Coordinates of N, CA and C in Angstrom, one line a residue:
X1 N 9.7 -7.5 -2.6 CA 9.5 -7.2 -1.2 C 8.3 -8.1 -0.8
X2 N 8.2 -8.7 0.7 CA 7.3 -9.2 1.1 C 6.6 -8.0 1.7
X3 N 5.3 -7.8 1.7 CA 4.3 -7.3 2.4 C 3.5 -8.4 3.5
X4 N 3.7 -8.1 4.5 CA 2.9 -8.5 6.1 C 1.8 -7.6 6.2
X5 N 0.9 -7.8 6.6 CA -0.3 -6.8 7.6 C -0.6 -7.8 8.4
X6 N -1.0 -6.6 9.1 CA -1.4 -7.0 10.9 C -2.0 -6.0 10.7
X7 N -3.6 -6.5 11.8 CA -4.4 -5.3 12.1 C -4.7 -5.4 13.6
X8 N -4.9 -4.5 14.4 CA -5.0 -4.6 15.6 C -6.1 -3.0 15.8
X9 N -6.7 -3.4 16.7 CA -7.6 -2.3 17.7 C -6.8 -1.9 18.6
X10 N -6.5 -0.2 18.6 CA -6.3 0.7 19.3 C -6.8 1.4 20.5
X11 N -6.5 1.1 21.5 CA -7.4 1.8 22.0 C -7.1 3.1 23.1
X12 N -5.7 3.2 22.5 CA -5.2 5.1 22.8 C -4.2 5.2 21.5
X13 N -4.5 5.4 20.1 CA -3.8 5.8 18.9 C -2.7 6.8 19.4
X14 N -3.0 7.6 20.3 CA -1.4 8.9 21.3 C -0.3 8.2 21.3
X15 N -0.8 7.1 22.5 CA 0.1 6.3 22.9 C 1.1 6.2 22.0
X16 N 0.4 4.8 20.9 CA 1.4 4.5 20.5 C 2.2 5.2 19.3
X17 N 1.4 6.1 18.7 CA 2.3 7.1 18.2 C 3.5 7.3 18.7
X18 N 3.3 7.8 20.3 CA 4.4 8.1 20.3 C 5.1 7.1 20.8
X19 N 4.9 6.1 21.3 CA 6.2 4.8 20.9 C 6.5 4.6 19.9
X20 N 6.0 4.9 18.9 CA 6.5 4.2 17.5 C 7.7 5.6 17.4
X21 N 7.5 6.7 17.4 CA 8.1 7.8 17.7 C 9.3 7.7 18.4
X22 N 9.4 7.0 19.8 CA 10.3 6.5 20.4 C 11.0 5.8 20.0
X23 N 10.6 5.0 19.0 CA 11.4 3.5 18.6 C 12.1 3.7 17.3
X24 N 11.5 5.3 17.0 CA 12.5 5.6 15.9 C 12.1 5.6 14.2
X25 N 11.0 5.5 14.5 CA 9.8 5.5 12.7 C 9.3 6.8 12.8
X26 N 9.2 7.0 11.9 CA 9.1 8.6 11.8 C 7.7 8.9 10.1
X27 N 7.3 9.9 10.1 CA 5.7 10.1 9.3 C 6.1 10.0 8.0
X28 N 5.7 9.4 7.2 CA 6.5 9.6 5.6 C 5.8 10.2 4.8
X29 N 4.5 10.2 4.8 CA 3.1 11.1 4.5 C 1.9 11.4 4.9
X30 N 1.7 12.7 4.6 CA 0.3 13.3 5.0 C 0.3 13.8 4.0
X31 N -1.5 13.9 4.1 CA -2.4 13.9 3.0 C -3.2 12.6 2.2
X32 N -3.9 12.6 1.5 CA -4.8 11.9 0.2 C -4.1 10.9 -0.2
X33 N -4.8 9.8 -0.6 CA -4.5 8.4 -1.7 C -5.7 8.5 -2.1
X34 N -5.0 8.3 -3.4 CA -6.4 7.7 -4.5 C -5.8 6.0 -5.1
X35 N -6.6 5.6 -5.3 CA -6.5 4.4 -5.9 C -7.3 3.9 -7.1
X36 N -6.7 3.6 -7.9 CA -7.4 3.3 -9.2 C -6.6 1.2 -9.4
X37 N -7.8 1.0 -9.3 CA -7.2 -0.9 -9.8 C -7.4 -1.3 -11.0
X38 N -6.2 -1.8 -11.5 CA -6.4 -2.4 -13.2 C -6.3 -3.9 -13.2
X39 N -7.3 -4.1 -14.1 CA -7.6 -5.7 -14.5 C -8.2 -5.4 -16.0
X40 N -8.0 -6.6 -16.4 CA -8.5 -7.1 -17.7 C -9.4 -8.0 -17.7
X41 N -10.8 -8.2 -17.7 CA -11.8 -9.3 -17.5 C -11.6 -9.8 -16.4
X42 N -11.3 -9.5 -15.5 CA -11.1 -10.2 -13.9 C -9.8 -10.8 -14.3
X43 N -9.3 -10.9 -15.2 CA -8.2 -12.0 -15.1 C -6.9 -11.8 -13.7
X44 N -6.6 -10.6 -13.3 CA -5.8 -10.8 -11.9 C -6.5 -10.9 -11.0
X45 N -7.2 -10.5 -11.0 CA -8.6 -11.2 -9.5 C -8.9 -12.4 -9.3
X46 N -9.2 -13.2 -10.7 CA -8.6 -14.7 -10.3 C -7.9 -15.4 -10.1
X47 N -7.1 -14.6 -10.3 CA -5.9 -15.2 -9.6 C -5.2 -14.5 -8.2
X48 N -5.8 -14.0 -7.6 CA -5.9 -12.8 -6.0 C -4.4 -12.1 -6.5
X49 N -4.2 -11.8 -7.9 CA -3.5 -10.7 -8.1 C -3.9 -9.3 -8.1
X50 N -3.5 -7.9 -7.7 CA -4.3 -6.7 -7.7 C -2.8 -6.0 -8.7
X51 N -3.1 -4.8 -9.4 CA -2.0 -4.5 -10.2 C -3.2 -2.8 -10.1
X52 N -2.2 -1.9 -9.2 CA -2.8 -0.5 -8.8 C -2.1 0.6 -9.3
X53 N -2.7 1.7 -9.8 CA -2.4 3.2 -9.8 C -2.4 4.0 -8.5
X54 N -1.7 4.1 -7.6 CA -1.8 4.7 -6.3 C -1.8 6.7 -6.7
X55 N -2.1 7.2 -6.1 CA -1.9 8.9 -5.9 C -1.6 9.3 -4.6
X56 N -0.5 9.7 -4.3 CA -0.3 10.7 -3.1 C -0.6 12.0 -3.3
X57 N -1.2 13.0 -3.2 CA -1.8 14.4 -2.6 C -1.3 14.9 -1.8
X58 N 0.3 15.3 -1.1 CA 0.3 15.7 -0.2 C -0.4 16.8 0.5
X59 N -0.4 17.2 2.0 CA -0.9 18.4 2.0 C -0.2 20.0 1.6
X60 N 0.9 19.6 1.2 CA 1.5 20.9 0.6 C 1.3 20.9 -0.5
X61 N 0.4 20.0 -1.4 CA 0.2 20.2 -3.2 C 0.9 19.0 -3.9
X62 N 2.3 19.0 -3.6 CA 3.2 18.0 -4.3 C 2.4 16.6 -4.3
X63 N 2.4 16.0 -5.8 CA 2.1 14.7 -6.0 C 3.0 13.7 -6.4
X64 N 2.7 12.4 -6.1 CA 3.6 11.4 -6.8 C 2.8 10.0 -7.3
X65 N 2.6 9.3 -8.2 CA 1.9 8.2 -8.5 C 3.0 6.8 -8.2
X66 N 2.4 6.0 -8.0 CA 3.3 4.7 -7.8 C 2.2 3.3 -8.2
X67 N 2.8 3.1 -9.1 CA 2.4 2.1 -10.0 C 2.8 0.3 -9.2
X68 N 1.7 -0.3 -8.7 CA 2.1 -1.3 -7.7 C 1.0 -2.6 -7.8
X69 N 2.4 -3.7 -7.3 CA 1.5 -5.6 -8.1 C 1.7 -5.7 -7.1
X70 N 0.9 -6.5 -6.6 CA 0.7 -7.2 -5.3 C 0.3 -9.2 -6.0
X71 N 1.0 -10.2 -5.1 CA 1.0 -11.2 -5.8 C -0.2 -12.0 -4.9
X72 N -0.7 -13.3 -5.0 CA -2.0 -13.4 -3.9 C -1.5 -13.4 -3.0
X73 N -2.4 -13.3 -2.0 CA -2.2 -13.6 -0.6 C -2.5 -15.1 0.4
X74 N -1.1 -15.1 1.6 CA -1.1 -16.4 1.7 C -1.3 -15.7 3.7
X75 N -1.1 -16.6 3.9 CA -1.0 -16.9 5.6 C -0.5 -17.6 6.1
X76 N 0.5 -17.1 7.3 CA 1.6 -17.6 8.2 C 1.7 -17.4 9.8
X77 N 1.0 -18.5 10.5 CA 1.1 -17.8 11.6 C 0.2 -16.6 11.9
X78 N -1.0 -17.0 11.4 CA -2.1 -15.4 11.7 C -2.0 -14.7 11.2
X79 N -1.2 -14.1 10.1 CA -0.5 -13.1 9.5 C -0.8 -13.0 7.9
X80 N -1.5 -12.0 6.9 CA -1.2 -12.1 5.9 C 0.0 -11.5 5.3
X81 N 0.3 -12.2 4.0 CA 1.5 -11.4 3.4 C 1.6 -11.8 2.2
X82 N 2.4 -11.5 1.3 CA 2.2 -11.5 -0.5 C 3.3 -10.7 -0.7
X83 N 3.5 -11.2 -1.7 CA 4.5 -10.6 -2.7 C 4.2 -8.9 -3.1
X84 N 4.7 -8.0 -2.8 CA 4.7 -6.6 -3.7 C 5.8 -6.0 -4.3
X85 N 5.6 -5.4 -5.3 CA 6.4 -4.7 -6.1 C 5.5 -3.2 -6.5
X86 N 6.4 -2.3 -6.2 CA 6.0 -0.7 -6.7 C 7.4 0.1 -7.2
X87 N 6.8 0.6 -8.3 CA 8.0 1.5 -9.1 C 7.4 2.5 -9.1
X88 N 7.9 4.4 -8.6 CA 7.0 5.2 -9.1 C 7.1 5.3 -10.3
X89 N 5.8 6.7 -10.5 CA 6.0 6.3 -12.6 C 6.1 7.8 -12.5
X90 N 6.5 7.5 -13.7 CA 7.0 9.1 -14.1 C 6.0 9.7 -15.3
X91 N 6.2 11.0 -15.2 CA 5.0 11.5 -16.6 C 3.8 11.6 -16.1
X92 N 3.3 12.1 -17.1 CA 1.7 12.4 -16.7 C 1.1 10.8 -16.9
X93 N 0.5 10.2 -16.0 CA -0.6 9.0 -15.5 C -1.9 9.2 -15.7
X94 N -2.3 10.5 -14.9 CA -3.8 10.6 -15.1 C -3.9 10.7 -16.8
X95 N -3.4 11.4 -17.6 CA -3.9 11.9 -19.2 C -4.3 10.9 -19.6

C-alpha cells in the first residue's frame, strides 16, 4: 500500500467531521496508541526506513498490536507518501 499525508489547519474540526460523515467514512477507533520503533544501530533510519510495534487500547479494553514498515519518504506534488506495509501480530508482543 501507498501511504499519502496531507496536513492541513482546521478551523471548525465539527464541520468537517461531519462531512466526512456525509461522505460516508465512518470512526474505526477510539482510544490509545502506543508506539514502540525498532532499529538496529540506526541502520533503518539511514535509510528513512521506520519498522514499528503499534498498540491500539480501545476504550472498551480490547487490544490489538500491528506490526508496521514504512519504506522512505518521497514527494509528489506537495504531498508525502511511502511505501507501507502492516500485518497484525498475533500472541503476546509485549512479553
Amino acid at each position: 500500500m501507498i501511504e499519502r499525508e496531507i496536513k492541513a489547519r482546521v478551523a471548525d474540526p465539527a464541520a468537517v467531521a461531519g462531512r466526512l460523515g456525509t461522505a460516508g467514512a465512518r470512526l474505526e477507533f477510539r482510544g490509545l496508541m502506543s508506539d514502540r520503533l525498532l532499529d538496529s544501530d540506526g541502520i533503518l533510519t539511514a535509510k528513512g526506513e521506520v519498522l514499528r510495534l503499534r498498540r491500539y487500547q480501545g476504550e472498551g479494553g480490547a487490544s490489538r498490536t500491528v506490526v508496521g514498515w514504512k519504506g522512505p519518504v518521497g514527494v509528489e506534488r506537495g504531498t508525502k507518501f511511502r511505501q507501507e506495509i502492516e500485518v497484525e501480530a498475533v500472541g503476546d508482543v509485549e512479553g
